[in-house]
Coordinates of C-alpha atoms and ligand atoms in Angstrom, one line a residue:
M193 CA 26.9 20.0 35.6
N194 CA 24.7 22.6 33.8
F195 CA 26.2 25.8 32.6
I196 CA 25.5 28.7 35.0
P197 CA 25.1 31.8 32.8
V198 CA 26.5 35.2 33.8
N199 CA 22.9 36.5 33.6
E200 CA 19.4 35.1 33.4
P201 CA 16.5 37.4 33.9
F202 CA 13.4 36.6 36.0
L203 CA 10.2 37.7 34.4
P204 CA 6.9 37.8 36.3
A205 CA 3.8 35.9 34.9
K206 CA 2.0 39.2 34.4
A207 CA 4.4 40.0 31.5
K208 CA 2.6 37.3 29.4
I209 CA -0.8 38.7 30.1
Y210 CA 0.2 42.3 29.1
L211 CA 2.0 41.0 26.0
N212 CA -1.1 39.1 25.0
Q213 CA -3.1 42.3 25.4
C214 CA -0.8 44.0 22.9
I215 CA -1.2 41.2 20.4
D216 CA -5.0 40.8 20.9
T217 CA -5.6 44.6 20.4
G218 CA -3.0 45.1 17.7
W219 CA -1.2 47.8 19.7
I220 CA 2.3 46.8 19.1
S221 CA 4.1 50.0 18.1
S222 CA 5.3 52.9 20.3
E223 CA 1.8 54.4 20.1
G224 CA 0.4 51.9 22.6
Q225 CA -0.9 52.8 26.0
F226 CA 1.7 50.7 27.9
V227 CA 4.5 53.0 26.7
R228 CA 2.8 56.0 28.3
D229 CA 2.0 54.1 31.4
F230 CA 5.5 52.7 31.7
E231 CA 7.0 56.2 31.3
E232 CA 4.7 57.6 34.0
K233 CA 5.0 54.8 36.5
F234 CA 8.7 54.3 36.1
A235 CA 9.3 58.1 36.5
Y236 CA 7.2 57.9 39.7
T237 CA 9.4 55.1 41.1
V238 CA 12.4 57.4 40.8
S239 CA 10.5 60.5 42.0
R240 CA 10.8 62.3 38.6
Q241 CA 8.2 64.3 36.7
Y242 CA 8.8 63.1 33.2
G243 CA 9.8 59.8 31.6
I244 CA 10.7 59.4 27.9
A245 CA 11.0 55.7 26.9
V246 CA 13.5 54.9 24.2
C247 CA 14.8 51.7 22.5
N248 CA 17.9 51.2 24.7
G249 CA 20.1 52.8 27.3
S250 CA 22.8 53.9 24.8
A251 CA 20.1 55.8 22.8
A252 CA 19.0 57.4 26.0
L253 CA 22.5 58.8 26.5
E254 CA 22.7 60.1 22.9
V255 CA 19.4 61.9 23.4
A256 CA 20.4 63.3 26.8
V257 CA 23.6 64.8 25.3
A258 CA 21.7 66.3 22.4
A259 CA 18.8 67.6 24.5
L260 CA 21.3 69.5 26.6
D261 CA 22.7 71.1 23.5
I262 CA 26.1 69.7 24.0
G263 CA 28.2 69.8 20.8
A264 CA 31.4 71.0 19.2
G265 CA 33.7 72.9 21.5
D266 CA 32.1 71.5 24.6
E267 CA 33.7 69.1 27.1
V268 CA 32.0 66.6 29.3
I269 CA 33.6 65.0 32.3
L270 CA 32.9 61.3 32.8
P271 CA 34.4 58.2 34.4
T272 CA 36.9 56.3 32.2
F273 CA 35.7 53.1 33.9
T274 CA 32.3 52.7 32.2
I275 CA 30.6 51.4 29.1
I276 CA 31.4 52.7 25.6
S277 CA 27.9 54.2 25.3
C278 CA 28.7 57.1 27.6
A279 CA 31.8 58.3 25.8
A280 CA 30.3 57.5 22.3
A281 CA 27.3 59.7 23.0
I282 CA 29.7 62.6 23.7
V283 CA 32.0 62.0 20.8
R284 CA 29.1 61.5 18.3
A285 CA 27.7 64.9 19.4
G286 CA 31.0 66.5 18.4
A287 CA 32.0 67.2 22.0
T288 CA 35.1 66.1 23.9
P289 CA 35.0 63.5 26.6
V290 CA 37.3 64.2 29.6
V291 CA 37.9 61.1 31.7
I292 CA 38.4 60.7 35.4
D293 CA 39.9 57.6 37.1
A294 CA 38.0 55.2 39.3
D295 CA 38.0 54.9 43.0
S296 CA 39.7 51.6 43.9
E297 CA 37.1 50.6 46.5
T298 CA 33.7 51.6 45.0
W299 CA 34.9 51.4 41.4
N300 CA 32.9 54.6 40.7
M301 CA 34.5 57.7 39.4
D302 CA 36.8 59.3 41.9
V303 CA 34.9 62.5 42.6
S304 CA 37.9 64.2 44.2
Q305 CA 39.4 64.4 40.7
I306 CA 36.5 66.2 39.0
E307 CA 37.2 69.8 40.0
S308 CA 40.7 69.8 38.5
A309 CA 39.3 68.5 35.2
I310 CA 37.0 71.5 34.7
T311 CA 37.9 74.0 32.1
P312 CA 36.0 77.0 30.6
R313 CA 34.7 74.5 28.0
T314 CA 33.2 72.1 30.5
K315 CA 29.5 71.8 30.0
A316 CA 28.4 68.8 31.9
I317 CA 29.4 66.0 34.3
M318 CA 28.2 62.5 33.2
V319 CA 28.0 60.4 36.3
V320 CA 27.6 56.6 36.1
H321 CA 26.7 54.4 39.0
I322 CA 28.9 51.4 38.6
Y323 CA 28.0 47.7 39.4
G324 CA 25.7 48.5 42.4
L325 CA 27.0 51.4 44.5
P326 CA 26.1 55.0 43.6
V327 CA 28.6 57.8 42.9
D328 CA 29.0 60.2 45.8
M329 CA 26.4 62.6 44.5
D330 CA 26.6 65.3 47.2
A331 CA 30.2 66.0 46.0
V332 CA 29.1 66.0 42.3
V333 CA 26.0 68.2 42.9
A334 CA 28.2 70.7 44.8
I335 CA 30.7 71.0 42.0
A336 CA 28.0 71.2 39.3
N337 CA 26.3 74.0 41.2
K338 CA 29.5 75.9 41.8
Y339 CA 30.5 75.8 38.1
Q340 CA 27.0 75.8 36.6
L341 CA 27.4 72.5 34.9
A342 CA 24.6 70.1 33.9
I343 CA 24.5 66.6 35.3
I344 CA 23.8 63.6 33.1
E345 CA 23.2 60.7 35.5
D346 CA 23.5 57.2 33.9
A347 CA 21.6 55.1 36.3
A348 CA 21.4 52.0 34.0
E349 CA 22.8 49.8 36.7
A350 CA 21.0 51.4 39.6
H351 CA 17.3 50.6 39.4
G352 CA 16.0 50.4 43.0
Q353 CA 19.2 52.0 44.5
N354 CA 19.2 55.1 46.7
Y355 CA 21.9 57.7 47.5
H356 CA 21.2 58.5 51.1
Q357 CA 17.3 58.3 51.0
R358 CA 17.0 59.6 47.5
P359 CA 16.6 57.4 44.4
C360 CA 19.4 57.0 41.9
G361 CA 18.1 58.6 38.7
S362 CA 16.7 61.6 40.6
F363 CA 19.9 63.6 40.5
G364 CA 20.6 64.4 36.9
D365 CA 19.2 67.4 34.9
I366 CA 18.6 64.3 32.8
S367 CA 19.0 60.8 34.1
T368 CA 19.0 57.7 32.0
F369 CA 18.2 54.0 32.5
S370 CA 18.6 50.8 30.5
F371 CA 16.2 47.9 30.4
Y372 CA 18.6 45.5 28.7
A373 CA 18.1 41.8 29.8
N374 CA 20.8 42.0 32.5
K375 CA 19.3 45.1 34.2
H376 CA 17.1 44.9 37.3
V377 CA 14.1 45.9 35.2
T378 CA 14.2 44.6 31.7
T379 CA 12.2 45.0 28.5
G380 CA 14.7 42.8 26.5
E381 CA 16.0 46.0 24.9
G382 CA 14.9 49.4 26.2
G383 CA 15.8 52.6 28.0
M384 CA 14.4 55.7 29.5
L385 CA 15.3 59.4 30.1
L386 CA 14.0 61.1 33.2
T387 CA 13.9 64.8 34.0
D388 CA 11.9 67.3 36.0
D389 CA 12.3 70.0 33.4
S390 CA 9.4 70.2 31.0
R391 CA 11.4 71.9 28.3
L392 CA 14.1 69.2 28.4
A393 CA 11.4 66.5 28.4
E394 CA 9.9 68.0 25.3
Q395 CA 13.3 68.1 23.6
C396 CA 13.9 64.4 24.5
R397 CA 10.5 63.4 23.2
S398 CA 11.1 65.2 19.9
L399 CA 14.7 63.9 19.5
R400 CA 13.6 60.2 20.0
N401 CA 10.9 60.6 17.4
L402 CA 12.8 62.1 14.4
C403 CA 11.9 65.6 15.5
F404 CA 8.6 65.4 13.7
Q405 CA 6.7 68.6 14.3
K406 CA 3.2 68.9 15.6
T407 CA 1.7 71.1 12.9
Q408 CA 3.9 70.4 9.9
R409 CA 4.9 66.9 10.7
F410 CA 7.4 66.3 7.9
I411 CA 9.3 69.5 8.2
H412 CA 12.2 69.1 10.6
E413 CA 14.0 71.9 12.4
K414 CA 16.5 69.5 13.9
L415 CA 17.7 66.0 13.2
G416 CA 16.5 63.4 15.6
W417 CA 16.4 59.6 15.7
N418 CA 13.9 56.9 15.7
F419 CA 14.7 55.6 19.2
R420 CA 11.1 54.8 20.1
M421 CA 10.2 51.9 22.5
S422 CA 7.5 49.5 21.4
N423 CA 4.3 48.8 23.3
L424 CA 5.5 45.1 23.5
Q425 CA 8.6 46.2 25.4
A426 CA 6.7 48.5 27.7
A427 CA 4.2 45.7 28.5
V428 CA 7.1 43.5 29.7
G429 CA 8.6 46.5 31.7
I430 CA 5.4 47.5 33.4
A431 CA 4.9 43.9 34.7
Q432 CA 8.1 44.3 36.7
L433 CA 7.6 47.7 38.3
E434 CA 6.1 46.6 41.5
S435 CA 8.8 43.9 41.9
I436 CA 11.6 46.5 42.1
P437 CA 11.9 46.3 45.9
A438 CA 11.8 42.5 45.8
I439 CA 14.4 42.4 43.0
T440 CA 16.7 44.7 45.0
E441 CA 16.3 42.6 48.1
R442 CA 17.1 39.4 46.2
K443 CA 20.2 41.0 44.6
R444 CA 21.4 42.1 48.0
E445 CA 20.9 38.6 49.3
I446 CA 22.9 37.1 46.4
G447 CA 25.7 39.6 47.2
R448 CA 25.6 38.8 50.8
Q449 CA 25.9 35.0 50.1
Y450 CA 28.8 35.5 47.7
T451 CA 30.6 37.7 50.2
Q452 CA 30.1 35.2 52.9
Q453 CA 31.5 32.4 50.8
L454 CA 34.3 34.2 49.1
E455 CA 35.8 36.4 51.9
S456 CA 38.2 33.7 53.0
I457 CA 40.0 33.7 49.6
S458 CA 43.2 35.7 49.9
G459 CA 44.2 38.2 47.2
L460 CA 40.7 38.7 46.0
Q461 CA 39.0 42.0 46.4
L462 CA 35.2 41.8 46.8
P463 CA 32.6 44.5 46.4
L464 CA 32.1 46.9 49.3
P465 CA 28.9 45.9 51.1
K466 CA 28.1 49.5 51.8
T467 CA 29.4 53.1 52.0
D468 CA 28.1 55.8 54.3
Y469 CA 25.5 56.8 51.6
A470 CA 24.3 53.4 50.2
K471 CA 24.1 49.7 50.6
N472 CA 25.3 47.8 47.6
I473 CA 22.6 46.3 45.4
Y474 CA 25.2 44.2 43.5
W475 CA 23.9 44.8 40.0
V476 CA 26.7 42.5 39.2
Y477 CA 29.0 40.8 41.7
G478 CA 32.5 41.9 40.7
V479 CA 35.8 40.5 42.0
V480 CA 39.3 41.9 41.5
L481 CA 42.4 39.8 41.7
S482 CA 45.1 41.6 43.8
N483 CA 48.3 42.6 42.2
D484 CA 50.3 39.9 44.1
R485 CA 48.3 37.2 42.3
S486 CA 49.9 36.4 39.0
E487 CA 46.7 35.4 37.1
T488 CA 44.9 37.9 34.9
A489 CA 41.1 38.1 35.0
Q490 CA 41.1 36.5 31.5
E491 CA 43.0 33.5 32.7
V492 CA 40.7 32.8 35.7
M493 CA 37.6 33.4 33.5
S494 CA 38.6 30.8 31.0
V495 CA 39.2 28.2 33.7
L496 CA 35.8 29.0 35.1
A497 CA 34.2 28.7 31.6
E498 CA 35.7 25.2 31.3
R499 CA 34.0 24.5 34.6
N500 CA 30.6 25.7 33.2
I501 CA 30.5 29.1 34.9
G502 CA 29.8 32.2 32.9
T503 CA 31.6 35.4 33.8
R504 CA 32.2 38.8 32.2
P505 CA 35.3 41.0 32.2
F506 CA 35.1 44.4 33.8
F507 CA 34.8 47.5 31.6
W508 CA 37.8 48.4 29.6
P509 CA 38.7 52.1 30.2
M510 CA 37.6 54.7 27.7
H511 CA 41.0 56.2 27.4
Q512 CA 42.4 52.9 26.2
Q513 CA 39.7 52.2 23.5
P514 CA 41.2 51.8 20.0
A515 CA 38.0 53.4 18.5
F516 CA 39.0 56.7 20.3
S517 CA 42.7 56.6 20.2
A518 CA 42.5 56.2 16.4
S519 CA 41.2 59.7 16.3
G520 CA 43.8 61.1 18.7
L521 CA 41.6 61.2 21.8
F522 CA 43.0 60.6 25.3
E523 CA 46.7 60.9 24.3
N524 CA 49.0 60.6 27.4
I525 CA 46.0 59.9 29.7
H526 CA 46.8 57.5 32.5
C527 CA 44.2 56.2 35.0
P528 CA 46.0 53.6 37.0
V529 CA 43.0 52.4 39.0
A530 CA 40.8 51.8 36.0
E531 CA 43.6 50.1 34.1
R532 CA 44.2 47.7 37.0
L533 CA 40.5 47.0 37.3
A534 CA 40.2 46.2 33.6
C535 CA 43.1 43.6 33.8
K536 CA 42.2 42.1 37.2
G537 CA 38.4 42.4 37.5
F538 CA 35.5 40.3 36.3
Y539 CA 32.1 39.5 37.5
L540 CA 30.3 36.3 38.5
P541 CA 26.8 35.1 37.6
S542 CA 24.5 37.7 39.1
G543 CA 21.1 37.6 37.3
T544 CA 17.8 37.9 39.1
A545 CA 17.0 34.2 38.3
L546 CA 20.2 33.0 40.1
I547 CA 19.4 30.5 42.8
D548 CA 21.2 30.0 46.1
E549 CA 22.6 26.6 45.0
D550 CA 24.2 28.3 42.0
V551 CA 25.9 30.9 44.2
E552 CA 27.3 28.1 46.2
I553 CA 28.6 26.2 43.2
V554 CA 30.1 29.3 41.7
S555 CA 31.8 30.2 45.0
R556 CA 33.1 26.7 45.6
T557 CA 34.5 26.5 42.1
L558 CA 36.2 29.9 42.3
K559 CA 37.8 28.9 45.6
E560 CA 39.2 25.8 44.0
V561 CA 40.4 27.6 41.0
L562 CA 42.2 30.3 43.1
A563 CA 43.6 27.8 45.7
Ligands
PLP367 C1 23.7 48.7 30.2 C2 24.3 50.1 30.3 C3 24.1 51.1 29.3 C4 23.6 50.8 27.9 O1 22.3 50.3 27.9 P1 21.8 49.5 26.6 O2 20.4 49.4 26.9 O3 22.5 48.2 26.6 O4 22.2 50.3 25.4 C5 24.6 52.3 29.5 N1 25.2 52.6 30.7 C6 25.5 51.7 31.6 C7 26.2 52.1 32.8 C8 25.0 50.4 31.4 O5 25.3 49.5 32.4

């Protein structure tokens, strides 16, 4: 039996045509037209005014934090159950990350815990839409307005998802996306910042491009980064934009099939198909072993690997990261839900190139392994 990888991207034929255009014309750097087109068109799909393409989603978060002038003495509230990039951007800016536990059903940050985490130093809330369902944004927006906090919205896993009728990525003062190979739209490596604020957009543009100045190019008022996206990457990205609805539809279908085939397994929590504000797009199809099962996620994942099925563990919580505890961060913080998800959760092959037959093989194998 062939190995079924945890992710395999599907790329439309147009990507080759656009890539060839880059090569034929010599426009391969960030100066090419595809970058500007990709920024404009992607921003449009999310109903935003400005798009600033960068080299990856982690870089987008670094730029977002810097553009909002978050630094020493500031606190940013974020979920503990997320990727390291979120907390790293805050820590590297010299600010303090303040983590919130996850909701046990949606796996997103438990918004009911945000308000009590606010202090006079809180500057922003970084929300992260996890695995396919959005954060409950009405609650977050109400708190942000009440306390005058900025929202950084990490929508890296939410291309094509809506909260009520509104696109994910349209809520943040700055929202960020990733176009890594396992994301719904991919440029191999890539990312984007989105905003409706022209001043913030200008800041982001400057920060991603070493803060070169318009008149005196090599005199720098601030330190930026070279986080530019290349025309080659944008060419691949632009080829996928019109497929976003089809990709979302396909991911929902994969999710529906997994759920149908796995729901008879006892002691296995499946993703929620929907909440009252969104239908799951199953960026990844996650499963969580219940506490009455003795196996850890790692144990089940290794058996699946022996049977040629690729999986990935769930995020490991930020408050339990050695890289942060080494510097005294998150002492005495406990987030029982996120800690349980980390030990008991993993996700199944979920890429856009996955075929129905693979979903069946994976489901059947998982059933046998857990029987
Ligand atoms: C993938 C991802 C990122 C990081 O994106 P990269 O392009 O891999 O740097 C950030 N946040 C979330 C929620 C992600 O899933």
